[in-house]
XYZ file of N, CA and C in Angstrom:
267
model
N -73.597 53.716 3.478
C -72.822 54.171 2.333
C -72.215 52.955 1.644
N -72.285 53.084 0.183
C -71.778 51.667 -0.246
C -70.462 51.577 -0.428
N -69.674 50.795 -0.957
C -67.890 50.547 -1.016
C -67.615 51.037 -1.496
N -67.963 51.460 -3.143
C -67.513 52.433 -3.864
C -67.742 54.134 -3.335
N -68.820 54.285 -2.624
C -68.888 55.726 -2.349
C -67.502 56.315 -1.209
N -67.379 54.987 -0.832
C -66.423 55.281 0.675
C -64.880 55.029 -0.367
N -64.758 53.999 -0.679
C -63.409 54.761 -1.867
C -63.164 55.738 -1.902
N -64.103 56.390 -3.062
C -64.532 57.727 -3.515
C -64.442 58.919 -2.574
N -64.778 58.570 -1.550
C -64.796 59.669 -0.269
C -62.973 59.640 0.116
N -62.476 58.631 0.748
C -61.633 58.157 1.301
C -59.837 58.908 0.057
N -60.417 58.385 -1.512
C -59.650 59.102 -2.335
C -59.767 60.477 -2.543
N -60.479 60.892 -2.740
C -60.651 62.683 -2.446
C -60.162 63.358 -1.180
N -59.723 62.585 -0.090
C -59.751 62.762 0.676
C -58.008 62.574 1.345
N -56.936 61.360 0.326
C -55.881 61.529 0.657
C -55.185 61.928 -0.731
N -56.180 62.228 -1.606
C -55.484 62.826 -3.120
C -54.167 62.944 -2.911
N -54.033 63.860 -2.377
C -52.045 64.671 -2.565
C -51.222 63.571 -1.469
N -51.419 62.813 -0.962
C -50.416 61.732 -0.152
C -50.335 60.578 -1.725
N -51.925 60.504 -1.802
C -51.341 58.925 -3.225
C -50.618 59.574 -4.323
N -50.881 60.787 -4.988
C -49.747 61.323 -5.630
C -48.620 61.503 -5.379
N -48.005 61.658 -4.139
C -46.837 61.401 -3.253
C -45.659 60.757 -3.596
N -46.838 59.744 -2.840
C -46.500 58.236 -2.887
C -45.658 57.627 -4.371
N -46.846 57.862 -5.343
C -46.778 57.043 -6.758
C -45.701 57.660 -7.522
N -46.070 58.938 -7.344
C -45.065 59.577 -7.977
C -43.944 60.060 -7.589
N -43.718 59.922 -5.906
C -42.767 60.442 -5.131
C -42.101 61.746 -5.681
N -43.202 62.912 -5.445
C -42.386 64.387 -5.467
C -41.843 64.832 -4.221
N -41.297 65.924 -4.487
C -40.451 66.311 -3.570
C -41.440 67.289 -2.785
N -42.538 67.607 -2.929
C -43.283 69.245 -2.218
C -44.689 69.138 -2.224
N -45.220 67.701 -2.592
C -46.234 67.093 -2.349
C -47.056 66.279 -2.082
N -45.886 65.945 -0.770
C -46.587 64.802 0.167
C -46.641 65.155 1.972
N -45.365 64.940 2.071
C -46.059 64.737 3.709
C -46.657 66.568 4.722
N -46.112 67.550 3.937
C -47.042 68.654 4.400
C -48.020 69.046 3.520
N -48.200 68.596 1.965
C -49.189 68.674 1.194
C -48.912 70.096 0.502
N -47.720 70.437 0.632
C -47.700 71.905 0.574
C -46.520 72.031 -0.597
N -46.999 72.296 -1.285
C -45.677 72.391 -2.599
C -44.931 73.692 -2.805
N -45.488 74.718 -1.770
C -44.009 75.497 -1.169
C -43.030 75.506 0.325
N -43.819 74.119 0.370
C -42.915 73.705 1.690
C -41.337 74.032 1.492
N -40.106 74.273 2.486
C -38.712 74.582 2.448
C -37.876 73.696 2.419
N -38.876 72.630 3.147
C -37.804 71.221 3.360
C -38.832 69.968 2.843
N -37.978 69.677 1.173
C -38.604 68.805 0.353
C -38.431 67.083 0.862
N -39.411 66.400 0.611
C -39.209 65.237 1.129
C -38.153 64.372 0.575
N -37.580 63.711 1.201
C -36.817 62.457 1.663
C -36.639 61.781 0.210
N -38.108 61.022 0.130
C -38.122 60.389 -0.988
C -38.349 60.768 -2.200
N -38.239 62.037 -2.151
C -38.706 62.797 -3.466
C -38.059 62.688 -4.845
N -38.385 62.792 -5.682
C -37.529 62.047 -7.025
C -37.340 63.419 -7.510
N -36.510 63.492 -8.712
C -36.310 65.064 -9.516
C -37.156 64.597 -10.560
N -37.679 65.710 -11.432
C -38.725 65.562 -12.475
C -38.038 64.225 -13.526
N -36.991 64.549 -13.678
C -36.427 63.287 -14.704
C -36.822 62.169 -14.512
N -36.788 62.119 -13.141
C -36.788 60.348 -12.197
C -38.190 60.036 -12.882
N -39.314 60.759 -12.330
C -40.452 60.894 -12.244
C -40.696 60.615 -14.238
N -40.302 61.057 -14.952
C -41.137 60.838 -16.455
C -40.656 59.503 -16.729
N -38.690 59.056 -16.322
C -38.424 57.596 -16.063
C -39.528 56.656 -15.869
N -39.825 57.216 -14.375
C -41.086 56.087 -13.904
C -42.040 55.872 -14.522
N -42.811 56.798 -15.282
C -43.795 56.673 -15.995
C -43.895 56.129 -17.390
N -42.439 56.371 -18.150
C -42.199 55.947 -19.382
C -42.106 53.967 -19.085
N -41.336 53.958 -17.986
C -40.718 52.352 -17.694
C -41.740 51.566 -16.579
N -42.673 52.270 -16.538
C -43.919 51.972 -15.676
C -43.747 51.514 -14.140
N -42.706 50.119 -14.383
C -42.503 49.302 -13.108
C -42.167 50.214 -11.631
N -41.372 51.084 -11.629
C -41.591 52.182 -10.994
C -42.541 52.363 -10.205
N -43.603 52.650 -10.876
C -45.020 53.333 -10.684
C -45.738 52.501 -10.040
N -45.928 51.189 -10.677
C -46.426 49.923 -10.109
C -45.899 49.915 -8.786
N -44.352 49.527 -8.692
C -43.712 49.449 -6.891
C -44.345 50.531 -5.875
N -44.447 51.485 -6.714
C -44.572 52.711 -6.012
C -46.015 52.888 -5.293
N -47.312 52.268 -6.314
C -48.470 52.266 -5.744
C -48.241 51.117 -4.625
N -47.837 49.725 -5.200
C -47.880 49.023 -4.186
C -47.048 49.222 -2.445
N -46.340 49.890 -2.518
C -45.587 50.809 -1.420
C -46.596 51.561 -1.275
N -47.710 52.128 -1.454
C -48.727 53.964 -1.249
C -49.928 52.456 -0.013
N -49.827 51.288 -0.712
C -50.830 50.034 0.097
C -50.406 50.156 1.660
N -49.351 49.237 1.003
C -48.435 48.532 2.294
C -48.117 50.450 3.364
N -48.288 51.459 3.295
C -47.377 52.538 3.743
C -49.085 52.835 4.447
N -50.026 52.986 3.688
C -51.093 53.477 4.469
C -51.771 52.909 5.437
N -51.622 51.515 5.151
C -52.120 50.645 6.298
C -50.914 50.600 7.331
N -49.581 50.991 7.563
C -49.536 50.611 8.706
C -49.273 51.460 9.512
N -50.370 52.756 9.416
C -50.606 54.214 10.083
C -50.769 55.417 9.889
N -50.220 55.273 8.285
C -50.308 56.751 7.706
C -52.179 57.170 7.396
N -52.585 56.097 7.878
C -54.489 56.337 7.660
C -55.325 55.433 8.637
N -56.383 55.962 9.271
C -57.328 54.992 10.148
C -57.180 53.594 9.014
N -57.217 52.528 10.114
C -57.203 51.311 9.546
C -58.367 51.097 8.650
N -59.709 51.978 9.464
C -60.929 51.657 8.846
C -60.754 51.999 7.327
N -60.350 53.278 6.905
C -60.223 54.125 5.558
C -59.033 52.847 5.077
N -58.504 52.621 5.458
C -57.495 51.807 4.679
C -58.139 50.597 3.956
N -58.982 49.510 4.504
C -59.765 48.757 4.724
C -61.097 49.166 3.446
N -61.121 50.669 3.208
C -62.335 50.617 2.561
C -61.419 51.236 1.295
N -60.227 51.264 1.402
C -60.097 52.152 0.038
C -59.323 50.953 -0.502
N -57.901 49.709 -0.122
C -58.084 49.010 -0.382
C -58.161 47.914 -0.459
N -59.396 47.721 0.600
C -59.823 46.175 0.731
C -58.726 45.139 1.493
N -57.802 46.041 2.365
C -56.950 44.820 3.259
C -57.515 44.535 4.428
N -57.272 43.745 5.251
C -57.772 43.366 6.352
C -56.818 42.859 7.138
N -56.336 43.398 8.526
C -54.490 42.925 8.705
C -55.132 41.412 9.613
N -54.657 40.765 10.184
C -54.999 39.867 10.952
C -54.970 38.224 10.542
């Protein structure tokens, strides 16, 4: 399978965690379940969230936090490695 297909696989595959992440909602990340009862931690209120997107930098920290957060367990190292391209060591 080539690099891009395993991306491709690997992103379809943690969709609703990198939306999470980037966008930090409150009901769609760590049970994936957006009628979960008990909203996450880091969850922003919708305001926060159009903030981030209008002022970008946000968004930017936020992916680069979705990097650094998946590699150090929230995903097989391998999937981490192919989605993006770190290598710890």
């Amino acid at each position: 399978m080539s690099g891009l297909a395993k991306k491709i696989q690997y992103a379809t595959k943690y969709w609703r965690l990198a939306i999470h992440l980037v966008f930090k909602t409150k009901h769609f990340g760590v049970n994936n379940q957006w009628w979960a009862r008990q909203p996450s931690p880091i969850g922003w209120a919708w305001y926060q969230i159009i903030w981030g997107l209008l002022t970008v930098m946000p968004i930017v920290r936020n992916y680069q936090s979705l990097k650094v957060r998946s590699c150090i367990g929230w995903m097989p190292q391998a999937e981490c490695e192919a989605l993006f391209g770190n290598k710890k060591g």
